[in-house]
PDB file of C-alpha atoms in Angstrom:
ATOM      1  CA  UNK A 181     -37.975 -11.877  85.224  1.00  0.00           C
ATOM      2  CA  UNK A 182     -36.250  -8.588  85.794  1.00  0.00           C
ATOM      3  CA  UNK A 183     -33.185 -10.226  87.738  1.00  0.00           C
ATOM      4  CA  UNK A 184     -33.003 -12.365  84.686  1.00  0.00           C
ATOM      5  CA  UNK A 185     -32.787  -9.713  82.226  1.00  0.00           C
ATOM      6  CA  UNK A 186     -30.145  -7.824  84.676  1.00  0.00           C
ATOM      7  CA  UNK A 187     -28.018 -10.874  84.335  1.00  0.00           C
ATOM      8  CA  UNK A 188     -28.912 -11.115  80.421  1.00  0.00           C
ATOM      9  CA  UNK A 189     -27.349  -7.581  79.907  1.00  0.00           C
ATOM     10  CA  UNK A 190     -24.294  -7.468  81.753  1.00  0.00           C
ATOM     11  CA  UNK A 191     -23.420 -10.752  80.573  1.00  0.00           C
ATOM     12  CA  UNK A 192     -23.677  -9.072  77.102  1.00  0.00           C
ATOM     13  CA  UNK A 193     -21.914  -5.673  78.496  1.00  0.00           C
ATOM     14  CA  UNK A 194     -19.059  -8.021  79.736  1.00  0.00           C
ATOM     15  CA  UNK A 195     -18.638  -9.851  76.193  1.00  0.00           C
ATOM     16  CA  UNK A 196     -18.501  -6.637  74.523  1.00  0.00           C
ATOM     17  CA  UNK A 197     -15.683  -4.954  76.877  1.00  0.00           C
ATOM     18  CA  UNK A 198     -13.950  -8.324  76.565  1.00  0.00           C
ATOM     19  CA  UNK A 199     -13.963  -8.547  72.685  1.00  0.00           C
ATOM     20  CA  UNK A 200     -13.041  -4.916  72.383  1.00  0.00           C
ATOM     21  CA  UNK A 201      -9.967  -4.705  74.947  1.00  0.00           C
ATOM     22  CA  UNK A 202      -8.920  -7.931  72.726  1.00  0.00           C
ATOM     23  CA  UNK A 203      -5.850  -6.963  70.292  1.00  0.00           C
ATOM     24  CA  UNK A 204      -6.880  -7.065  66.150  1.00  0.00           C
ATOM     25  CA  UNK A 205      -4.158 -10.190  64.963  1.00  0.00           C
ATOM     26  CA  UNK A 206      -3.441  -9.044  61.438  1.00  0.00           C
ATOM     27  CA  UNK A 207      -3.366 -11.796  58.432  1.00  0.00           C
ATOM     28  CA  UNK A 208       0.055 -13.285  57.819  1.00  0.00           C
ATOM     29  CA  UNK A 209       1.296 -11.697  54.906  1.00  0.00           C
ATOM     30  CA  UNK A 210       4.816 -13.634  54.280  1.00  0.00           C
ATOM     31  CA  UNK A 211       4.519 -14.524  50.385  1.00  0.00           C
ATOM     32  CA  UNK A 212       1.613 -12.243  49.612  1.00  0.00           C
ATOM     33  CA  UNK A 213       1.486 -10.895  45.905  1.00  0.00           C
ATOM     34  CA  UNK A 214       0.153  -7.559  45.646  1.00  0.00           C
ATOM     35  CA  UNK A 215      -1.069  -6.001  42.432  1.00  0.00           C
ATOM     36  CA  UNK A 216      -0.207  -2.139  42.208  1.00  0.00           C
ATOM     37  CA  UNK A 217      -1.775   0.115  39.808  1.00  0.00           C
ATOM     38  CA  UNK A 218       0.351   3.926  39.099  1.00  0.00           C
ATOM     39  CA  UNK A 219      -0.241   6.637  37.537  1.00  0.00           C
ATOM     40  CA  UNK A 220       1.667   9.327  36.042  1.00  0.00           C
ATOM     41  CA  UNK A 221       1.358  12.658  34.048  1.00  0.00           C
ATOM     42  CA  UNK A 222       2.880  15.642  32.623  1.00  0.00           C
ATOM     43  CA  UNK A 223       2.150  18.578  31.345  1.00  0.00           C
ATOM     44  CA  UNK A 224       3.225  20.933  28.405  1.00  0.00           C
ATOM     45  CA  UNK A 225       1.810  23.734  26.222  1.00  0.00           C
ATOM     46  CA  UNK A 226       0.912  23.190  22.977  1.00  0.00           C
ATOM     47  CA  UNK A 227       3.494  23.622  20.322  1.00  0.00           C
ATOM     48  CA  UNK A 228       2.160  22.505  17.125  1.00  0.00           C
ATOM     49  CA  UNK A 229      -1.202  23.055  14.945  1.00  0.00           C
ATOM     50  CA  UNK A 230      -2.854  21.387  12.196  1.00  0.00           C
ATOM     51  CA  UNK A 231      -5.576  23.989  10.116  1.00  0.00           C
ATOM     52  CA  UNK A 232      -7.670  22.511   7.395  1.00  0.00           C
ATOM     53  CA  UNK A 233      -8.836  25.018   5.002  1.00  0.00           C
ATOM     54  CA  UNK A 234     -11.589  23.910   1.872  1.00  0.00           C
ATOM     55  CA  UNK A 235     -12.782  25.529  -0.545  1.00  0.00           C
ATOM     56  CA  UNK A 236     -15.944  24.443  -2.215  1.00  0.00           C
ATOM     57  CA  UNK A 237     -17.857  25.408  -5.748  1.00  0.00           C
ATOM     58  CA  UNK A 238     -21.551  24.463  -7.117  1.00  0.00           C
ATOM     59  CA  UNK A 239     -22.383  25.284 -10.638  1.00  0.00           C
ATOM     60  CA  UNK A 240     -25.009  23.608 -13.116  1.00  0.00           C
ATOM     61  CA  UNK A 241     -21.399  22.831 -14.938  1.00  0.00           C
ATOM     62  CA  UNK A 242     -19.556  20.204 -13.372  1.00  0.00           C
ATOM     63  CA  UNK A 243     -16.510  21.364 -15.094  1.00  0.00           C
ATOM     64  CA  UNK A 244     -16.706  24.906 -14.340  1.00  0.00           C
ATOM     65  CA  UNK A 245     -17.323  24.275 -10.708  1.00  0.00           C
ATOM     66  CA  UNK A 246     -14.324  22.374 -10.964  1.00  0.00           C
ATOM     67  CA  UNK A 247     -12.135  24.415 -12.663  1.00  0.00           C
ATOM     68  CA  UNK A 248     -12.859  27.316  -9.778  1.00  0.00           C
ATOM     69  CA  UNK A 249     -11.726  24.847  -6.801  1.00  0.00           C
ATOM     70  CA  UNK A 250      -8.603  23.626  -8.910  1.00  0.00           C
ATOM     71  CA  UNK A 251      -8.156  27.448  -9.020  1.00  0.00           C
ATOM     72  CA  UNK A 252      -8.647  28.898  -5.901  1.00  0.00           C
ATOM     73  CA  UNK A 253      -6.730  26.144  -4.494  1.00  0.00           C
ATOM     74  CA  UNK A 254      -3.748  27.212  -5.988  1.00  0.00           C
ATOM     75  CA  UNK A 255      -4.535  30.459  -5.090  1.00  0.00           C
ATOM     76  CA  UNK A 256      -4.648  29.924  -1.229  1.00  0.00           C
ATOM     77  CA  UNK A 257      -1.306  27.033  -1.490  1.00  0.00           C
ATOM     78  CA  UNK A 258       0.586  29.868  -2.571  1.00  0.00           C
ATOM     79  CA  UNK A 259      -0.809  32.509  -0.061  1.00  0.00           C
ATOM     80  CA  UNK A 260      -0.069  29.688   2.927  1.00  0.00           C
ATOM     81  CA  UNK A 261       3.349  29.119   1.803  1.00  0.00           C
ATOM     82  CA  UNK A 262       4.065  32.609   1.221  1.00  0.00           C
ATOM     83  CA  UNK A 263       2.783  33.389   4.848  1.00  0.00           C
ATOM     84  CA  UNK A 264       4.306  30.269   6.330  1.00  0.00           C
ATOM     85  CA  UNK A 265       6.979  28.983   4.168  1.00  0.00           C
ATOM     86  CA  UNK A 266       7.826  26.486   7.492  1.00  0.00           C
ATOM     87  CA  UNK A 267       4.385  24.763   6.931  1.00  0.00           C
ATOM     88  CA  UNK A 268       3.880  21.096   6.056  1.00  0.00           C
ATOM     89  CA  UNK A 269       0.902  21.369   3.376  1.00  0.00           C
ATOM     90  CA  UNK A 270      -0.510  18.422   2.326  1.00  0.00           C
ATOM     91  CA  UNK A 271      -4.240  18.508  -0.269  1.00  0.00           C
ATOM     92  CA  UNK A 272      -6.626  15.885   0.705  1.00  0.00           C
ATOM     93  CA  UNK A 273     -10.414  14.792  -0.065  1.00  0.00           C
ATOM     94  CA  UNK A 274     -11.280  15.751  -3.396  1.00  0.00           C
ATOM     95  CA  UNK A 275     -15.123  15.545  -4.159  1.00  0.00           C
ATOM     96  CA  UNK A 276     -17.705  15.846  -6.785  1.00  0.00           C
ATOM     97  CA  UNK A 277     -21.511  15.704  -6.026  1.00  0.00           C
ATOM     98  CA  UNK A 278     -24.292  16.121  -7.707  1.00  0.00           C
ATOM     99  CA  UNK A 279     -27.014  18.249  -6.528  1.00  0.00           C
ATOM    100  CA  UNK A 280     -30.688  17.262  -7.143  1.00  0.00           C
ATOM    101  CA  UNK A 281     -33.975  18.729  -7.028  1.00  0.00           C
ATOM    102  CA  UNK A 282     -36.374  18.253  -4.375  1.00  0.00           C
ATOM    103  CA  UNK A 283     -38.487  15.184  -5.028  1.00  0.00           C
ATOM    104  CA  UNK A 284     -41.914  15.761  -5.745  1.00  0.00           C
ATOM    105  CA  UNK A 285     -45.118  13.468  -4.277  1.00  0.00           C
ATOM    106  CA  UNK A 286     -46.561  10.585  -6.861  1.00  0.00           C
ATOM    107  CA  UNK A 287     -49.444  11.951  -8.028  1.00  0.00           C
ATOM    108  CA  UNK A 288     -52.455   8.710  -8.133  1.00  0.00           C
ATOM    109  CA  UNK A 289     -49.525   6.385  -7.628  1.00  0.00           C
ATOM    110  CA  UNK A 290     -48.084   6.870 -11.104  1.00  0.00           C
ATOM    111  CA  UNK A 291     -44.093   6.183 -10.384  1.00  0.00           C
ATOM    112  CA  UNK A 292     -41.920   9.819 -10.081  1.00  0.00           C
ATOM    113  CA  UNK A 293     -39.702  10.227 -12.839  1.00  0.00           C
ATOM    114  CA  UNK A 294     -35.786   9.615 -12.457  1.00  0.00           C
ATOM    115  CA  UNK A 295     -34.415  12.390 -10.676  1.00  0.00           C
ATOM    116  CA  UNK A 296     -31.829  14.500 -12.731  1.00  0.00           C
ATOM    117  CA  UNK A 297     -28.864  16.632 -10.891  1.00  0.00           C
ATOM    118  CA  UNK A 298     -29.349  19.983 -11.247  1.00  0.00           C
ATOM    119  CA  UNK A 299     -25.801  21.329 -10.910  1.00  0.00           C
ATOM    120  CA  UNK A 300     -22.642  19.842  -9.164  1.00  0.00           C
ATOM    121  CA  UNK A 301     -20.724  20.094  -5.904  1.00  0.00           C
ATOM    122  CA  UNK A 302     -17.129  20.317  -5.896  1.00  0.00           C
ATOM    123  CA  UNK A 303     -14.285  20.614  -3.335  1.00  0.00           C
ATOM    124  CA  UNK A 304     -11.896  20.061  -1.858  1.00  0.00           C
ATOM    125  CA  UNK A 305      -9.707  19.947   1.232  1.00  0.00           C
ATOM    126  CA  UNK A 306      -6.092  21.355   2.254  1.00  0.00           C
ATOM    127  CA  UNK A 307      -4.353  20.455   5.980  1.00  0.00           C
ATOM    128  CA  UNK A 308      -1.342  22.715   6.928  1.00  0.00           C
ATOM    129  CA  UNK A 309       0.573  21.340   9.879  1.00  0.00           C
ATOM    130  CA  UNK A 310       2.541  24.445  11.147  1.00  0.00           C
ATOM    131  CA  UNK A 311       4.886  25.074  14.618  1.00  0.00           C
ATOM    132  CA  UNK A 312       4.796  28.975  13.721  1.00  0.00           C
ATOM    133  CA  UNK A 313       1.691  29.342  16.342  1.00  0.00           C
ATOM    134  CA  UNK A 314       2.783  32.788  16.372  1.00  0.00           C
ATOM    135  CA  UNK A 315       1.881  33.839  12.894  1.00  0.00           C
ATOM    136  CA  UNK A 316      -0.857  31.240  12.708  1.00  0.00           C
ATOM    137  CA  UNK A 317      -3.531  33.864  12.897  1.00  0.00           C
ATOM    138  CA  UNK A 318      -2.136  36.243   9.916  1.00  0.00           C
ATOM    139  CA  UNK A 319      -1.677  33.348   8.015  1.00  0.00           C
ATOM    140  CA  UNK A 320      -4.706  31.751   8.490  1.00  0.00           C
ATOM    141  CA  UNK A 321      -6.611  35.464   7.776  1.00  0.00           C
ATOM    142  CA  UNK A 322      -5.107  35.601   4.475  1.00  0.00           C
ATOM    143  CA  UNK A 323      -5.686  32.199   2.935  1.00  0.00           C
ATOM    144  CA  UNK A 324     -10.053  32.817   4.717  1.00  0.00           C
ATOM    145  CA  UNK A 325      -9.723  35.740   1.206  1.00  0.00           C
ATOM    146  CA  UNK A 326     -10.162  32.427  -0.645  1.00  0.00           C
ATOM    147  CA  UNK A 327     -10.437  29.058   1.625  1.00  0.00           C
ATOM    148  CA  UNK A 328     -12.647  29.095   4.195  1.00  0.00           C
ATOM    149  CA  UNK A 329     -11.210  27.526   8.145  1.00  0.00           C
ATOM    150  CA  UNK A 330     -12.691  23.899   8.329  1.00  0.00           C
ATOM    151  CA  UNK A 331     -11.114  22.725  10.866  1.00  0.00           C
ATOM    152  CA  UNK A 332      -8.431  23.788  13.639  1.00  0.00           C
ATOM    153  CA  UNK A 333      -6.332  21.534  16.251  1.00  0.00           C
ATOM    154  CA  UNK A 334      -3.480  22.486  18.544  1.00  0.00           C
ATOM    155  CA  UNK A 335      -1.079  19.278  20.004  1.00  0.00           C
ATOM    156  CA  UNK A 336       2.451  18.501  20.505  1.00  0.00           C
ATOM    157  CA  UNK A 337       5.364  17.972  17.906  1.00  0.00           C
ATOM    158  CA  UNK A 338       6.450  14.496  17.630  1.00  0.00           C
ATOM    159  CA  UNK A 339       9.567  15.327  19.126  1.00  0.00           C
ATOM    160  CA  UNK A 340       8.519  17.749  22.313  1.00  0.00           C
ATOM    161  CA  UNK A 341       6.059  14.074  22.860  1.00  0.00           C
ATOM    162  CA  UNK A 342       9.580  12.135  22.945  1.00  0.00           C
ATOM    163  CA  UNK A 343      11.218  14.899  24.982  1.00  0.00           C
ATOM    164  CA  UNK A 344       8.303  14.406  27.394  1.00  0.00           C
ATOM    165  CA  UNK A 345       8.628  10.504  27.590  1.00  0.00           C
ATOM    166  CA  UNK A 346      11.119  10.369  30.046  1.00  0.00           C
ATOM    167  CA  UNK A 347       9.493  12.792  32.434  1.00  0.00           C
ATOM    168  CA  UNK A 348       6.335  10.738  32.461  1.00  0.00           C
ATOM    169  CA  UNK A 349       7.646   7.138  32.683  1.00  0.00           C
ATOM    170  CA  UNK A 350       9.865   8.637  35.601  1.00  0.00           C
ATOM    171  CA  UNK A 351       6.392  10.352  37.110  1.00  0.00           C
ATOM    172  CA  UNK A 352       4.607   6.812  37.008  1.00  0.00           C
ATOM    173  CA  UNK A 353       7.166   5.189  38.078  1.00  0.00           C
ATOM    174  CA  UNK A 354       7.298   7.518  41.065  1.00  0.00           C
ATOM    175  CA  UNK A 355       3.864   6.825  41.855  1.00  0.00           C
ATOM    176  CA  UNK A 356       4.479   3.510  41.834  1.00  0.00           C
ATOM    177  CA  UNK A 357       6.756   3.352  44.865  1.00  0.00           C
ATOM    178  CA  UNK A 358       4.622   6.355  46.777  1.00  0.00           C
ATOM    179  CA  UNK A 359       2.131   3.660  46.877  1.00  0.00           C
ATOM    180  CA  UNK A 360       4.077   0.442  47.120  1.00  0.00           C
ATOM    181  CA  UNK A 361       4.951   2.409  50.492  1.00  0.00           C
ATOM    182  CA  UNK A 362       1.306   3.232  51.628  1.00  0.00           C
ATOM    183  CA  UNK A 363       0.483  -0.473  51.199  1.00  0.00           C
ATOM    184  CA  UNK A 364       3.181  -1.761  53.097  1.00  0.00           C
ATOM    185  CA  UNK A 365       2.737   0.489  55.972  1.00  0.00           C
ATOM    186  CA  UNK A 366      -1.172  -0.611  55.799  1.00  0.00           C
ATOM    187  CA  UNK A 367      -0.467  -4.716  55.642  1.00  0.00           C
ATOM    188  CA  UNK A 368       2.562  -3.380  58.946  1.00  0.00           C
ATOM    189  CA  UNK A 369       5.702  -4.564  57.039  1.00  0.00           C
ATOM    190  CA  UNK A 370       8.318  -2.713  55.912  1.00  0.00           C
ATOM    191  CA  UNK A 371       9.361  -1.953  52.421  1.00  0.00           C
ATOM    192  CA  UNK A 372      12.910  -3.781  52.194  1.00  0.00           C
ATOM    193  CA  UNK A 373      10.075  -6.910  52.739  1.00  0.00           C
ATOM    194  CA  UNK A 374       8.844  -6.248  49.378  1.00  0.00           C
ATOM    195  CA  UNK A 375      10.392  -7.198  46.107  1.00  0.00           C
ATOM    196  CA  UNK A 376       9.330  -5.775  42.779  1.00  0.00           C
ATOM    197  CA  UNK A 377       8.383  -8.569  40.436  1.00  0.00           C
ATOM    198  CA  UNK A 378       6.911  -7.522  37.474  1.00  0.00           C
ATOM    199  CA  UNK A 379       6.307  -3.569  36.175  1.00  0.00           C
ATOM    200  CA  UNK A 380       3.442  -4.045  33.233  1.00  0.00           C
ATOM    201  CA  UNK A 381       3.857   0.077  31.320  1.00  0.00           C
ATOM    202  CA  UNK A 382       1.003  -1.233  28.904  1.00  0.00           C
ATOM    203  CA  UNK A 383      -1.213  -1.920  31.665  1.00  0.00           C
ATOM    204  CA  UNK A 384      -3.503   0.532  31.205  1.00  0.00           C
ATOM    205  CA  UNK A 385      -4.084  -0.564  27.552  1.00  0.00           C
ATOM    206  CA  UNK A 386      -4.140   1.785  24.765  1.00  0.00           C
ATOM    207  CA  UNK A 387      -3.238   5.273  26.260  1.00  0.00           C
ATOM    208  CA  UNK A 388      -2.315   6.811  22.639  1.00  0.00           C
ATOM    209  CA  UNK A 389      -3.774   9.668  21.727  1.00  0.00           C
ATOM    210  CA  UNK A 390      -5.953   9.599  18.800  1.00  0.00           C
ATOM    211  CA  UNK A 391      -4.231  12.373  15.695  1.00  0.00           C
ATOM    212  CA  UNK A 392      -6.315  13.829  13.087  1.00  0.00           C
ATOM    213  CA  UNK A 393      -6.533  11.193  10.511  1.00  0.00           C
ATOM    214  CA  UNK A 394      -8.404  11.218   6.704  1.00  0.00           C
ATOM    215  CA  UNK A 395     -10.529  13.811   5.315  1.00  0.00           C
ATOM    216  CA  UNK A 396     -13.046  15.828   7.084  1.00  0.00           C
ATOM    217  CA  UNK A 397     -16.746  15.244   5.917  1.00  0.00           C
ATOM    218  CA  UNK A 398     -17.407  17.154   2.725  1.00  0.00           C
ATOM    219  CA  UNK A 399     -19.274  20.539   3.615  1.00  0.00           C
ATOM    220  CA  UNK A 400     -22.829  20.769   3.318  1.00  0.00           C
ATOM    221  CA  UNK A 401     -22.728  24.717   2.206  1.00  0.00           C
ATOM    222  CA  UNK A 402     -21.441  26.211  -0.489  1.00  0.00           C
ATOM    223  CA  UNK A 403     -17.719  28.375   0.208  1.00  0.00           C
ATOM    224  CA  UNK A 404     -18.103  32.070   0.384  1.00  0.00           C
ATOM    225  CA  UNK A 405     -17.048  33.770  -3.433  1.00  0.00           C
ATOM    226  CA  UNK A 406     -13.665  34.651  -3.558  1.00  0.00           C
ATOM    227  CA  UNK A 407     -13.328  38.123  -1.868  1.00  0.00           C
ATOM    228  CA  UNK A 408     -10.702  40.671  -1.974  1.00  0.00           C
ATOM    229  CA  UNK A 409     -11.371  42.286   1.167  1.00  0.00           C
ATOM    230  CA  UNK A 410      -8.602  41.745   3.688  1.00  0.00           C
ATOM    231  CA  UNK A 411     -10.194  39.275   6.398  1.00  0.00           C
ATOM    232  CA  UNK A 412      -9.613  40.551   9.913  1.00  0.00           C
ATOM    233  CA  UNK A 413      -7.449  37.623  12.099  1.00  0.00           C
ATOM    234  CA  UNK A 414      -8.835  35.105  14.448  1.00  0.00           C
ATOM    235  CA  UNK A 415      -8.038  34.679  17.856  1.00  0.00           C
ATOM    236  CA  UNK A 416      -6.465  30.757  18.950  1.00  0.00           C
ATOM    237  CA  UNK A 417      -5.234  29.992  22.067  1.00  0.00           C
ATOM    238  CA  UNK A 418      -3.139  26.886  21.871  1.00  0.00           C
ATOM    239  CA  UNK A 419      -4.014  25.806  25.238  1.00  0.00           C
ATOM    240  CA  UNK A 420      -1.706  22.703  26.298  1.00  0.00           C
ATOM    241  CA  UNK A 421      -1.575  18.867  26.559  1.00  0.00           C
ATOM    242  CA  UNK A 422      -1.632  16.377  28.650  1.00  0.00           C
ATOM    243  CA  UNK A 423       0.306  12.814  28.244  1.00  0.00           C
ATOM    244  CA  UNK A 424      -0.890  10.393  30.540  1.00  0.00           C
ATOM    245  CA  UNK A 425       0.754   6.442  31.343  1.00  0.00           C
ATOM    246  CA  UNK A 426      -0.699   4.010  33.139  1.00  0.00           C
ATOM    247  CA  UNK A 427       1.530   0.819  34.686  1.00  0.00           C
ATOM    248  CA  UNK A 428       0.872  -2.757  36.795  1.00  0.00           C
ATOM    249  CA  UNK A 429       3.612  -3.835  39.074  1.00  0.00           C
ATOM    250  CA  UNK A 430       3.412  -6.516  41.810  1.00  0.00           C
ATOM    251  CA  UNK A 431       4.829  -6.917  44.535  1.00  0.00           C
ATOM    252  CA  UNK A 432       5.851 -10.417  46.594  1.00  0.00           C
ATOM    253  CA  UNK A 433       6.514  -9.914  50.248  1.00  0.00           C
ATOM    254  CA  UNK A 434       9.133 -12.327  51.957  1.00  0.00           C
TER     255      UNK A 434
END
């Protein structure tokens, strides 16, 4: 039994050596259509910002707490264009609520009466779109005497994003090629055995980015009075942004 098992094992020890000192044939490849994914990006800081300033009023007089927004919104479009005469101004999202009471419990099931508004809720909205980043903070400290900052986001200038288009097709495409190389080094042909068939730049789908679109959601607490007190200035840091592509090419090899 143990001379059997001797000849069992280096009959198996033999196979082994045999398969391993045997060369690894590689799959033909002639014709072979190879999908590529690239990827591509640059870089750039931030050169535009869009500030939404409110201003919101509650009085038991629906009229009076719209007259004050109507007023003080005047009142901080002329500060902002005074500050920032370069600005892009644009009012948006004018609202009226009405404000009710707490509702009470039914007392033995009798129905609650119909609930009446107690005073109103009025406001209203105003985005500035500014490339003065600069200044942004002084302006921004003297329209908070009146509006209060909803809302701040820093981003790229329609043209500086057109400017940048070239560099990141040229990136992707870059990428492309870096890796049409790897992969023909990998399957052992050469690259002049490739031809480029098809280059897909929507393949990565929708690769916008999303921009600040409609009104913000109304504000669910009153704006501070209207104060004469200068308002010390904020600190922003515009940070920078990042424009990304995605593309599909394949590749036949002869």
């Amino acid at each position: 039994m143990t001379v059997m098992k001797s000849i069992a094992a280096a009959a198996a020890a033999s196979f082994a050596l045999a398969a391993h000192a045997a060369p690894l044939e590689s799959l033909p490849t002639s014709g072979t259509l190879v999908v590529v994914p690239a990827f591509g990006e640059v870089k750039h800081a931030n050169d535009q910002a869009i500030a939404t300033l409110a201003i919101e009023e509650q009085d038991k007089d629906k009229a009076a707490a719209a007259s004050r927004v109507n007023l003080k919104m005047k009142q901080g479009l002329d500060i902002v264009k005074r500050e920032d005469p370069g600005a892009s101004l644009k009012t948006q999202g004018y609202y009226t609520y009405p404000v009710y009471p707490e509702e009470r419990q039914t007392i033995n099931g009798q129905p609650s009466k119909p609930r009446v508004p107690t005073a109103w809720r009025v406001g209203q909205y105003l985005q500035v779109t500014t490339t003065n980043l600069e200044k942004l903070p002084k302006t921004v400290a003297a329209a908070q005497k009146i509006l209060t900052l909803n809302g701040l986001q820093f981003g790229l200038t329609p043209e500086t994003t057109r400017q940048l288009d070239d560099q990141r097709i040229a990136a992707t495409y870059k990428n492309l090629n870096e890796r049409i190389n790897s992969i023909a080094s990998a399957m052992g042909r050469k690259v002049g055995d490739a031809v480029l068939d098809t280059v897909d730049f929507e393949g990565s789908g929708n690769y916008a980015q999303d921009r600040m679109a409609g009104a913000p959601a109304p504000m669910m607490m009153r704006a501070a009075k209207m104060e004469s007190a200068d308002v010390a200035e904020p600190s922003f840091e515009p940070g920078e942004t990042t424009l990304q592509m995605t593309l599909v090419g394949k590749v036949r090899f002869k």
